[in-house]
Coordinates of C-alpha atoms in Angstrom, one line a residue:
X255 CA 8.2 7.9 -32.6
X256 CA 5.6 5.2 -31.8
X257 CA 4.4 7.2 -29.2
X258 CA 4.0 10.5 -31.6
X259 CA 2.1 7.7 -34.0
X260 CA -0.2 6.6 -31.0
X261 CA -1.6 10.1 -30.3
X262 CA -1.8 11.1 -34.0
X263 CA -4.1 7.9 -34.7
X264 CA -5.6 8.8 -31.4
X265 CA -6.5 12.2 -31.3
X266 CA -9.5 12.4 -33.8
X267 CA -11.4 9.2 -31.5
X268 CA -10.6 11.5 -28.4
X269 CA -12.0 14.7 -29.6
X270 CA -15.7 12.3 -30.2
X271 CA -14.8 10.9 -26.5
X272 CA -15.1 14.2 -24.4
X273 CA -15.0 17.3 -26.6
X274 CA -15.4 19.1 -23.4
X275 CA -12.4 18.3 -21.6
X276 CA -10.5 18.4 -24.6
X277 CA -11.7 22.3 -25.4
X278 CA -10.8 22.8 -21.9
X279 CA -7.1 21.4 -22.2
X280 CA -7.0 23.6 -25.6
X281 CA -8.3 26.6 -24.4
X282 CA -5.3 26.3 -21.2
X283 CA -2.8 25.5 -24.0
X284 CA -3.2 28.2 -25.9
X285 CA -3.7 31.0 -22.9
X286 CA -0.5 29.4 -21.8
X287 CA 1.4 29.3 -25.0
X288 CA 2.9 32.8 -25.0
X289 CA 3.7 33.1 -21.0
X290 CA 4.7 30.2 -21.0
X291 CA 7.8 31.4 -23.4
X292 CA 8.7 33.7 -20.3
X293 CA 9.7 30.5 -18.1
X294 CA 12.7 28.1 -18.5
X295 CA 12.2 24.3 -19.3
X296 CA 12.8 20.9 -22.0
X297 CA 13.0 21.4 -25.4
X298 CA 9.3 20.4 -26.6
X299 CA 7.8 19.3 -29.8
X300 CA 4.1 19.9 -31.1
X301 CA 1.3 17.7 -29.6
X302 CA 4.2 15.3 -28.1
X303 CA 5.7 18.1 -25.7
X304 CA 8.6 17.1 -23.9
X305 CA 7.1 13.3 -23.8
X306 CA 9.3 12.3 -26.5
X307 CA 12.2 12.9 -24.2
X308 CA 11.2 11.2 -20.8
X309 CA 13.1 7.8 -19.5
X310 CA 11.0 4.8 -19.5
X311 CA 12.9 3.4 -16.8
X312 CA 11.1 4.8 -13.7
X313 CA 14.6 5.7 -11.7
X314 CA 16.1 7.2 -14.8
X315 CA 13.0 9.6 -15.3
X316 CA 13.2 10.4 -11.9
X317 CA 16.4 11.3 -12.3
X318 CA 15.6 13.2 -15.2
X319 CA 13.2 15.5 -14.2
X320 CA 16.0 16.2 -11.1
X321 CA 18.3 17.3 -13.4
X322 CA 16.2 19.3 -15.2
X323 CA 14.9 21.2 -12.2
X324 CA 18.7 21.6 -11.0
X325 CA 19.3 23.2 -14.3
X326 CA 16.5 25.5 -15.2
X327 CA 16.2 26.8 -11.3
X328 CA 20.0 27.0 -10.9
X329 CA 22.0 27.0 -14.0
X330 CA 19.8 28.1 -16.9
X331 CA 20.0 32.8 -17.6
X332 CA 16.2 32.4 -17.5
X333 CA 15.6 30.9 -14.4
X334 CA 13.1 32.2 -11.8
X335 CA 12.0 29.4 -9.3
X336 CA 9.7 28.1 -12.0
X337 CA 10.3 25.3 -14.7
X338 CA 7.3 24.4 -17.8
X339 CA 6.9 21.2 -18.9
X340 CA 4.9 20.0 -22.1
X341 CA 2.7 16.5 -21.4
X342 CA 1.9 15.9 -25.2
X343 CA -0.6 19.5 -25.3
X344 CA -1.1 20.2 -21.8
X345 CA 1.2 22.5 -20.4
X346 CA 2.3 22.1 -16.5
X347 CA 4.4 24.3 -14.6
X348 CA 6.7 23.3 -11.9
X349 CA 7.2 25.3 -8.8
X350 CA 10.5 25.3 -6.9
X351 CA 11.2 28.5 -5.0
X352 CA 9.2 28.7 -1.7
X353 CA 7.7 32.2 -1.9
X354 CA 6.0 31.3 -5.0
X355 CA 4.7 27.7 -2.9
X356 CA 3.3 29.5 -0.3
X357 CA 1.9 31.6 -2.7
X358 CA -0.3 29.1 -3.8
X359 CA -1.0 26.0 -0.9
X360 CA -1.9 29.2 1.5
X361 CA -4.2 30.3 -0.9
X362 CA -7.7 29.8 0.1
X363 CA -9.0 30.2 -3.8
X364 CA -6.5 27.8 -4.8
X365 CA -7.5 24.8 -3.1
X366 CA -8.9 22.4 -6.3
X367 CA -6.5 19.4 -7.4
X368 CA -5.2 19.3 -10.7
X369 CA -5.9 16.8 -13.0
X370 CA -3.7 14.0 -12.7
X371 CA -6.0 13.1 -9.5
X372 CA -8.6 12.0 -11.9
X373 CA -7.6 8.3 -11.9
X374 CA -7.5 8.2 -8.2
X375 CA -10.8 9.7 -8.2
X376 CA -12.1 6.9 -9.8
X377 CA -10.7 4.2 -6.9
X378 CA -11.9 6.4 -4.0
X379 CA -14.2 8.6 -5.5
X380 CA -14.8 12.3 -4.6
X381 CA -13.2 12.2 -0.9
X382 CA -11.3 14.6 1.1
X383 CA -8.1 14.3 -0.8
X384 CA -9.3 14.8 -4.5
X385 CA -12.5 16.7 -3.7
X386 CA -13.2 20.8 -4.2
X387 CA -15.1 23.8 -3.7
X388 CA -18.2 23.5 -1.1
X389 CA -17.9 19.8 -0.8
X390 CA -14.0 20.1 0.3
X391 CA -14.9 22.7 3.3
X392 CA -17.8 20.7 4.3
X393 CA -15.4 17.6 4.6
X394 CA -12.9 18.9 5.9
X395 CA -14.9 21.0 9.3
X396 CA -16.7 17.2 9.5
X397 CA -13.7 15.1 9.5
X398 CA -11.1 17.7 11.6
X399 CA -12.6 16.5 15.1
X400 CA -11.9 12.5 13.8
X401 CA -8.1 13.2 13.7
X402 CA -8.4 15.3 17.4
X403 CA -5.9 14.1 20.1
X404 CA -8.6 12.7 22.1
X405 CA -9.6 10.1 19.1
X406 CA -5.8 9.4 18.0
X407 CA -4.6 8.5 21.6
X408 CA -7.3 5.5 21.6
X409 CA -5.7 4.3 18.3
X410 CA -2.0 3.8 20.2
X411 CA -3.1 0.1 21.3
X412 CA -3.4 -0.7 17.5
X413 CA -0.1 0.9 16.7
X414 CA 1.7 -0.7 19.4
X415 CA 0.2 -4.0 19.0
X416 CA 1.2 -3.7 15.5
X417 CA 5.0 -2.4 15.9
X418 CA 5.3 -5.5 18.2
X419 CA 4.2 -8.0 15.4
X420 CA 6.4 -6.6 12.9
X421 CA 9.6 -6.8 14.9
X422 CA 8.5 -10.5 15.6
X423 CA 8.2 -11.4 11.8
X424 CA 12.0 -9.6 11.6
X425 CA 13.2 -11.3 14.3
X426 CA 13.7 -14.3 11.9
X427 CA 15.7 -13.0 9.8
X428 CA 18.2 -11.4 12.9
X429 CA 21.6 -12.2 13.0
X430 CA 22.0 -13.9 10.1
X431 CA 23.8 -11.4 8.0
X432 CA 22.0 -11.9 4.8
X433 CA 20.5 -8.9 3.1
X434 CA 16.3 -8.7 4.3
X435 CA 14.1 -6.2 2.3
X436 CA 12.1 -4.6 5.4
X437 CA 9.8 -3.1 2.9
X438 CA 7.1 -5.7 2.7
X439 CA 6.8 -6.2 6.5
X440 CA 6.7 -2.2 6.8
X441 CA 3.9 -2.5 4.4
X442 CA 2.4 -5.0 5.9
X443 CA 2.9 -3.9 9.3
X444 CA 1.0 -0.4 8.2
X445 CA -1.5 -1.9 5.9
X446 CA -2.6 -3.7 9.6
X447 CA -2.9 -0.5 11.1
X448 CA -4.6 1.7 8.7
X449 CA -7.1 -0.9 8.2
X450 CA -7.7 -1.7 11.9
X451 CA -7.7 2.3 12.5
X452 CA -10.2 3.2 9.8
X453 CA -12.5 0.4 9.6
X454 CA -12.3 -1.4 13.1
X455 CA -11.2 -4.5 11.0
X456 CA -8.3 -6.8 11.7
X457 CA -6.7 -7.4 8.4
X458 CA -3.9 -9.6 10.1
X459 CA -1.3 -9.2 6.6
X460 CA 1.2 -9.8 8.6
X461 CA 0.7 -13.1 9.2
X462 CA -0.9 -13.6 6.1
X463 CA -4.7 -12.6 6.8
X464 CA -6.7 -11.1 3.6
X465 CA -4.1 -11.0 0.9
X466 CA -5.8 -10.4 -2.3
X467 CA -7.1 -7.2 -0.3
X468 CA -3.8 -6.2 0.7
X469 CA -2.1 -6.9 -2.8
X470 CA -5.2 -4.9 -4.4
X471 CA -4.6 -2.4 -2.9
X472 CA -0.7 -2.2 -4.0
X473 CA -1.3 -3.0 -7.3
X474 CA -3.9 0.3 -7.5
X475 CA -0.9 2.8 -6.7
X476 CA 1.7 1.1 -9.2
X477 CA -0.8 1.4 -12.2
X478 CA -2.0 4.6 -11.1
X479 CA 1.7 5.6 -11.2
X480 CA 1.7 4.5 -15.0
X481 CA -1.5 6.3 -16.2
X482 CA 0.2 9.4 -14.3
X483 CA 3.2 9.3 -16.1
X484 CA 2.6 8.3 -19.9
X485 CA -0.4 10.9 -21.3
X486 CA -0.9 8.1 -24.1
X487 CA -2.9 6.5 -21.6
X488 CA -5.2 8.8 -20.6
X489 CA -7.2 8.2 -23.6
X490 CA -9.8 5.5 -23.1
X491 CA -8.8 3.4 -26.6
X492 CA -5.0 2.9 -25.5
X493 CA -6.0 2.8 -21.6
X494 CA -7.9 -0.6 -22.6
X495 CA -6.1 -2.0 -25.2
X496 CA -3.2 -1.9 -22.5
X497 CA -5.3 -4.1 -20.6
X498 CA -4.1 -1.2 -17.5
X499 CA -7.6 -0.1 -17.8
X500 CA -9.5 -3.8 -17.2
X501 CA -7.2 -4.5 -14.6
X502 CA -7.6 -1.2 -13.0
X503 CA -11.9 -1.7 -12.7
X504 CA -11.2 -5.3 -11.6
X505 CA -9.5 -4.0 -8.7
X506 CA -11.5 -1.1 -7.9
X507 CA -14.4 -3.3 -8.1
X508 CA -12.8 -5.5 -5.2
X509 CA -11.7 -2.6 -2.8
X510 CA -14.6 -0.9 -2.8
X511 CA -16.7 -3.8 -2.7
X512 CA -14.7 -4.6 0.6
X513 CA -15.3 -1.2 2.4
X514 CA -19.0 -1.7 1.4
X515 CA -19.2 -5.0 3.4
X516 CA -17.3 -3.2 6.2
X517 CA -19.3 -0.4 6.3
X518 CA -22.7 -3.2 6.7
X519 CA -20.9 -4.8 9.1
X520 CA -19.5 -2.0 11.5
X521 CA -23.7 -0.2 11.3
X522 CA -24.9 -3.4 12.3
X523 CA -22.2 -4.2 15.1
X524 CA -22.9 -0.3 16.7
X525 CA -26.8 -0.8 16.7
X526 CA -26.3 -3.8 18.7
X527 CA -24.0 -1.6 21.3
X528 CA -26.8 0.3 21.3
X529 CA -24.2 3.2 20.0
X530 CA -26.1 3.8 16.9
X531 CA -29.4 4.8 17.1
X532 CA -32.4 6.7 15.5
X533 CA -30.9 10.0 17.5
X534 CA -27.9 11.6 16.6
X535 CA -25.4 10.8 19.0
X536 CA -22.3 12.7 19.8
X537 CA -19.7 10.7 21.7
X538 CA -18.6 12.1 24.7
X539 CA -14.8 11.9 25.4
X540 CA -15.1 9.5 28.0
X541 CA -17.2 7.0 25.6
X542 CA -14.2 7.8 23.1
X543 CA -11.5 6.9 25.8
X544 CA -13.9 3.7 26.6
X545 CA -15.0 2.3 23.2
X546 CA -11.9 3.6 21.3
X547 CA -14.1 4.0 17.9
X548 CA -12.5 3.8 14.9
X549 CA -12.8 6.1 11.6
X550 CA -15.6 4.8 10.2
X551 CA -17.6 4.5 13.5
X552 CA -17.0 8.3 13.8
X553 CA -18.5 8.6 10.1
X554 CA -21.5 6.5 11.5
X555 CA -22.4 8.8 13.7
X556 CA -21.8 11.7 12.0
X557 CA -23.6 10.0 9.0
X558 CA -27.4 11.2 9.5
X559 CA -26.3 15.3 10.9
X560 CA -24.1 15.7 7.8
X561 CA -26.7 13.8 5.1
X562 CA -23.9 11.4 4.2
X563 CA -25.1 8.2 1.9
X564 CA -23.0 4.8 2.4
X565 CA -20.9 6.2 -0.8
X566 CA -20.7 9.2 0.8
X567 CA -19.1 7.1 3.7
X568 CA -17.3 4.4 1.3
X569 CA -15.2 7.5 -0.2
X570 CA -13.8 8.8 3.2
X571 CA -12.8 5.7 4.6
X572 CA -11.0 4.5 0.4
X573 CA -9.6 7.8 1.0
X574 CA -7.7 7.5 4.8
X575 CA -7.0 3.8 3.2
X576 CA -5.3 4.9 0.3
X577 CA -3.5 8.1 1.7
X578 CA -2.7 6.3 5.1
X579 CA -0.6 3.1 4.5
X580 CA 1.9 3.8 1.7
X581 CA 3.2 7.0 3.0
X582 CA 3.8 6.0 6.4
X583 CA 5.4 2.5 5.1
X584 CA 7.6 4.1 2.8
X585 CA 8.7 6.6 5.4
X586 CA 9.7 4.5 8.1
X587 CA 11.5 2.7 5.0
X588 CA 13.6 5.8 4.3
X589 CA 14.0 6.3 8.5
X590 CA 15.2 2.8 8.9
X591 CA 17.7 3.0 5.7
X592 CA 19.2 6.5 7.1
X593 CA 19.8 5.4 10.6
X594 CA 21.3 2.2 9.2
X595 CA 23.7 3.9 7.3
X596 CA 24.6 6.5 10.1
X597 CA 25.5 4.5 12.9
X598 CA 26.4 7.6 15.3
X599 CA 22.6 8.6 14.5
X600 CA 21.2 5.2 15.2
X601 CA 23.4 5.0 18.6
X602 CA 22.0 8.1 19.5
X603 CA 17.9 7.1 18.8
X604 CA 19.0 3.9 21.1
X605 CA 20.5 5.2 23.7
X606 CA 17.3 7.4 24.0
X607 CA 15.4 4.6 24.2
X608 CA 17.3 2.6 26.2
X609 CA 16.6 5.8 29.1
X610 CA 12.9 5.2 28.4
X611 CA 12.5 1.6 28.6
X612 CA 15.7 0.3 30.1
X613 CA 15.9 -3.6 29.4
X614 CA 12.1 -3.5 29.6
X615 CA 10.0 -5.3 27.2
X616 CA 6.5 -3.1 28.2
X617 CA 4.7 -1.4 25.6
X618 CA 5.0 2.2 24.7
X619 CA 2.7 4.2 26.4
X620 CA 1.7 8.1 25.2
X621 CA 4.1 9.6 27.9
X622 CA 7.1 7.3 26.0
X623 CA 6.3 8.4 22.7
X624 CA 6.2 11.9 23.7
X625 CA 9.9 11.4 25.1
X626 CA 10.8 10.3 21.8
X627 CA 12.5 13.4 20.8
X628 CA 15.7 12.4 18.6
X629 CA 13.6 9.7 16.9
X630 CA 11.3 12.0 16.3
X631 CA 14.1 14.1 14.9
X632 CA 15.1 11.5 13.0
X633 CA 12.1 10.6 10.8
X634 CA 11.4 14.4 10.0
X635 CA 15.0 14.9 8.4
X636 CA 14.5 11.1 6.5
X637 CA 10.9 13.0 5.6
X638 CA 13.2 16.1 3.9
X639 CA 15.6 13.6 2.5
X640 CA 12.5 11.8 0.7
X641 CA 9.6 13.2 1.5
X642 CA 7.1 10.2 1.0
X643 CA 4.7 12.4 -1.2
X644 CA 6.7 13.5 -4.0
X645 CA 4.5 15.7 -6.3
X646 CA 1.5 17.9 -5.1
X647 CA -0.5 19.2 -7.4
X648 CA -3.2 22.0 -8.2
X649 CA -5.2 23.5 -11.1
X650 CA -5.6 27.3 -11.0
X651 CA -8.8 28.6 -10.3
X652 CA -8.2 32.1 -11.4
X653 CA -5.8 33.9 -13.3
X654 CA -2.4 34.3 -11.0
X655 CA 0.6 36.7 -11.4
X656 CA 4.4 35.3 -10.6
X657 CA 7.4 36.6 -11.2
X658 CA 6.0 38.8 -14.2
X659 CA 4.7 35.8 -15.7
X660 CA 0.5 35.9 -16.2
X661 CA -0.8 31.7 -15.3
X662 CA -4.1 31.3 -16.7
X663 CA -6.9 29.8 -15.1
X664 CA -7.2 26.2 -15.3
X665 CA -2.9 25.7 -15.7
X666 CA -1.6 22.9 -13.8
X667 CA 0.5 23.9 -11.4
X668 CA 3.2 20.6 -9.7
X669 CA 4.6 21.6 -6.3
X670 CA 7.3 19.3 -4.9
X671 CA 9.2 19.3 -1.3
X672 CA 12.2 18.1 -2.8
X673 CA 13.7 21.3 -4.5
X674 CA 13.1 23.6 -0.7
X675 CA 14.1 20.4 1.1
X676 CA 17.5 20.1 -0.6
X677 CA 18.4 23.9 -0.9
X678 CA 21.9 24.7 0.8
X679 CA 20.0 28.4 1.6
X680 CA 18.2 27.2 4.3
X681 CA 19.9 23.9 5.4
X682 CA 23.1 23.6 7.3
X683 CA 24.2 20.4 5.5
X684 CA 21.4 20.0 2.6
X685 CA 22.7 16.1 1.5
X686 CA 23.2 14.9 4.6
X687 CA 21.0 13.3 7.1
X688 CA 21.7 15.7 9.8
X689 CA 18.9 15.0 12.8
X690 CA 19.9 18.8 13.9
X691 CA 18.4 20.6 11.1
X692 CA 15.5 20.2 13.7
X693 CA 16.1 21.5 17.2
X694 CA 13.7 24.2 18.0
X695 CA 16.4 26.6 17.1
X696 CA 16.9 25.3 13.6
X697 CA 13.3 25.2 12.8
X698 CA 12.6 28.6 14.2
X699 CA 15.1 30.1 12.1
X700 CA 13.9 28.6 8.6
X701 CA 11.5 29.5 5.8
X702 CA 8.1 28.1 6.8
X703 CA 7.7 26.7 3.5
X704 CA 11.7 25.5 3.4
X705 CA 10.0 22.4 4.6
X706 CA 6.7 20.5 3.7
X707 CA 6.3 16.9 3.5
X708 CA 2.9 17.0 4.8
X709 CA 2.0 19.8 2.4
X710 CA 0.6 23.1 4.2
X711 CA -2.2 25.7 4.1
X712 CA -5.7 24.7 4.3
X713 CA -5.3 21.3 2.7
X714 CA -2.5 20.0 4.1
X715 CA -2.6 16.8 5.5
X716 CA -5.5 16.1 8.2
X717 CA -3.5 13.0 9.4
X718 CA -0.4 14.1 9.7
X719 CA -0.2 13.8 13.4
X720 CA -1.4 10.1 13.1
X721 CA 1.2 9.3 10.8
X722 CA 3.8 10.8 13.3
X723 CA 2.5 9.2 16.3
X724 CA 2.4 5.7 14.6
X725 CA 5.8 6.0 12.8
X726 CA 7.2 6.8 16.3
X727 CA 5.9 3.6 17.8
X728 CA 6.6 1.3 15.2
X729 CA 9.9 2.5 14.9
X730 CA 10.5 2.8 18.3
X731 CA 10.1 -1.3 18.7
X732 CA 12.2 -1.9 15.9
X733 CA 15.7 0.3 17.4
X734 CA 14.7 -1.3 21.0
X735 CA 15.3 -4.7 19.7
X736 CA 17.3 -4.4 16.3
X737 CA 20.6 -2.8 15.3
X738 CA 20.4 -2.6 12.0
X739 CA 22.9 -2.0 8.7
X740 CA 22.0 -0.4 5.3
X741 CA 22.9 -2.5 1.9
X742 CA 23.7 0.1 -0.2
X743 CA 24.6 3.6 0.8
X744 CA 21.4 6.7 0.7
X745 CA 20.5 7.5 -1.8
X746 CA 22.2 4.6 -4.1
X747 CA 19.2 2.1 -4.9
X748 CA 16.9 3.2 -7.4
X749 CA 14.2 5.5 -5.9
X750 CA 11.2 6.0 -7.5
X751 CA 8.5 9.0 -7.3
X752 CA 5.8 7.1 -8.0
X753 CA 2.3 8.1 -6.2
X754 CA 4.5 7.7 -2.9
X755 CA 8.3 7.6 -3.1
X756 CA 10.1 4.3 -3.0
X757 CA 13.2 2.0 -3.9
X758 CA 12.7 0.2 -7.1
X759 CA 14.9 -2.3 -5.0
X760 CA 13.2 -2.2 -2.0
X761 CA 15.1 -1.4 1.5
X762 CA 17.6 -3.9 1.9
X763 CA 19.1 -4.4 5.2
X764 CA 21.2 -6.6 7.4
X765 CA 19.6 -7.3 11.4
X766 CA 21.2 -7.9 14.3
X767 CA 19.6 -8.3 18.1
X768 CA 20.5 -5.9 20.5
X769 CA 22.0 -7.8 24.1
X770 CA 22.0 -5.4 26.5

């Protein structure tokens, strides 16, 4: 009831606000009123929706909107792979069944991100992950060669050098049988390497270098999780008066302020070299093996071929940032809490490390990592289990046709992994962590779009590789020197699709040294 109270007393000072956007939010509602009727979902109430409905607690609405997808795609005489939800006025519809997602992530005219991406938009600005249109193609054919196997191989010192730090920091807690959330060293750990990857800086978080950066940066993702959640406040009055919205430009303010100084910093350390100069200069791949640039260096060069301006720069490099820490933290999360809770698993990633390294303490080189086959197997079933981007979404840029159901232009349209990733049609054991799901056999035999975690078609993930490659190392340090036990039992803390999925609790686990 308050909230219904909010929006009526609201609604009048948002239609003086942006009359545009709100004629286009109209104009979508009622195109999508009457097909709308065609496809299953929540009982919804005028100008609320379905909003009146949703859990405030963040695991109960996540559990929530699971039901309600198990119901209207399984259950439900109307279903057809497709469930509508009502945010206040704007209609979105959920898509489960994975004909109708390839349908439209392989689409090359239905590449533009919905709406909810507005609020990261105004952290990172108009980057590769929330731009569109001309600008997107551009970006995308400029920063393909950055994420080439030639570039990512010079970034394995800075992984492993990393992955070696973090199992030092757990090596405190080891063997003493109390419960140690590994979540903040994770984060830690990857916040190191994103930063040192992208920017050529040394954050040093993990042993307490640059906090207020680090913490910034975390406490961006948990209020955008709150604006994307509660439509009340994406209007500007209730946004502020939350104080969300002060804290938000506070924070903002200090990230990008931070890159800005990096970027000043990196130009003037690559004229020195003698690397930046008034003609454009390619890097050769023996300069790349040798000088082992990172991101923004890359950008550098590129910067005066491609008409780039410092923003154009600053966006790029918010954007790896943003997209390139939490995901890979919270996936190696999910790894380490499956293995510990399947010891036969865990054995198994050990005992193929153990015929890499031995008793060994060396570094991983590129020809280890590549050996790493069950562990790689491993993280891509945790990666079904809880994909680490939950939601994907995408605004239609045309009338489309599904299912005998007409979507009008401009419809949000929310994609997520976990319905495909947890359907017993194309996995063997669907709620199990089953490593097997991918031999090459297994994989072969699938529905390419069964499986997604990195998204697909022509805006999937560019770093997808890197993410792989880094989770592999880190990972790999941690089962050379740690057994390690889950606390509670997959999936029984309280997971939370915010931006990037997570325990409410964090992972909590018990560590013991390996003797071999």
């Amino acid at each position: 009831m308050l909230l219904f109270t909010l929006l009526l007393l609201v609604f009048p000072l948002l239609l003086l606000i942006n009359i545009k956007s709100v004629k286009k939010f109209f104009e979508v509602a009622y195109r999508a009123y009457e097909p709308l009727q065609k496809i299953p979902g929540p009982k919804s109430l005028p100008l609320v929706g379905a909003v009146y409905q949703f859990k405030l607690n963040s695991k109960e609405f996540f559990e929530q909107l699971d039901q309600w997808h198990e119901y209207f795609c399984r259950v439900d005489p109307k279903r057809m792979g497709m469930v509508k939800l009502w945010l206040g006025p704007f209609p979105v519809v959920s898509v489960v069944w994975p004909d109708f997602i390839k349908t439209i992530l392989e689409s090359n005219t239905l590449l533009k991100k919905s709406n909810n991406y507005d609020i990261v938009r105004r952290w990172i600005g108009d980057g590769l992950l929330v731009s569109s249109g001309e600008k997107w193609q551009k970006r995308r054919k400029m920063l393909t060669p950055a994420f080439h196997f030639n570039v990512l191989r010079n970034y394995h010192e800075v992984f492993t050098r990393c992955g070696a730090m973090f199992v030092e920091r757990l090596d405190e807690k080891a063997d003493t049988n109390r419960e140690v959330d590994i979540f903040p060293y994770l984060k830690r750990c990857a916040m190191d390497i994103i930063c040192e990857t992208a920017m050529g800086t040394r954050l040093d978080s993990q042993i307490g270098g640059n906090m207020e950066y680090t913490n910034a940066v975390s406490r961006l993702s948990d209020i955008i999780w709150s604006y994307q959640r509660f439509p009340h406040l994406w209007f500007p009055p209730i946004w502020y008066a939350s104080r969300l919205g002060f804290e938000f430009d506070r924070l903002v303010k200090l990230t990008n302020n931070f890159t800005r100084h990096v970027i000043a910093e990196r130009r003037s350390a690559l004229i020195d070299e003698g690397i930046l100069t008034e003609e454009d200069h390619e890097m050769t791949e023996a300069e790349i093996k040798r000088r082992k640039p990172c991101f923004l260096d890359l950008l550098l060069l590129m910067q005066r071929a491609n008409a780039l301006s410092d923003e154009d720069l600053r966006e790029e490099v918010d954007t790896f940032m943003f997209e390139g820490h939490d995901t890979t933290s919270s996936a190696m999360g999910f790894a380490t809490w499956l293995l510990g809770q399947y010891p036969v698993e865990q054995a198994k990633v050990q005992a193929e490390l153990d015929e890499i390294f031995g008793d060994s303490d060396r570094q991983p080189d590129e020809a280890d990592v590549k050996r790493m086959v069950y562990l790689e197997r491993c993280i891509k079933e945790s990666l079904r289990l809880a994909p680490s981007v939950p939601f994907v979404g995408r605004e239609l840029q045309h009338d489309v046709a599904m299912a005998g159901v007409d979507l009008p232009k401009n419809l949000t349209m929310v994609i997520s992994p976990y319905g495909p990733h947890l359907a017993p049609e194309h996995w063997e054991r669907p709620m199990e962590f089953y490593p097997d799901h991918f031999t090459t056999e297994a994989a072969s035999a699938r529905h390419p779009y069964a499986y997604f975690p990195f998204s697909a078609g022509p805006r999937n993930c560019i770093g997808q590789k890197f993410a792989l490659a880094e989770e592999k190392v880190v990972l790999s340090w941690l089962f050379r020197k740690f057994r390690v036990e889950s606390v509670e039992p997959y999936p029984g803390a309280d997971i939370v699709p915010e931006i990037v999925l997570k325990p409410q609790t964090g992972f909590k686990m018990r560590i013991f040294r390996r003797h071999h």
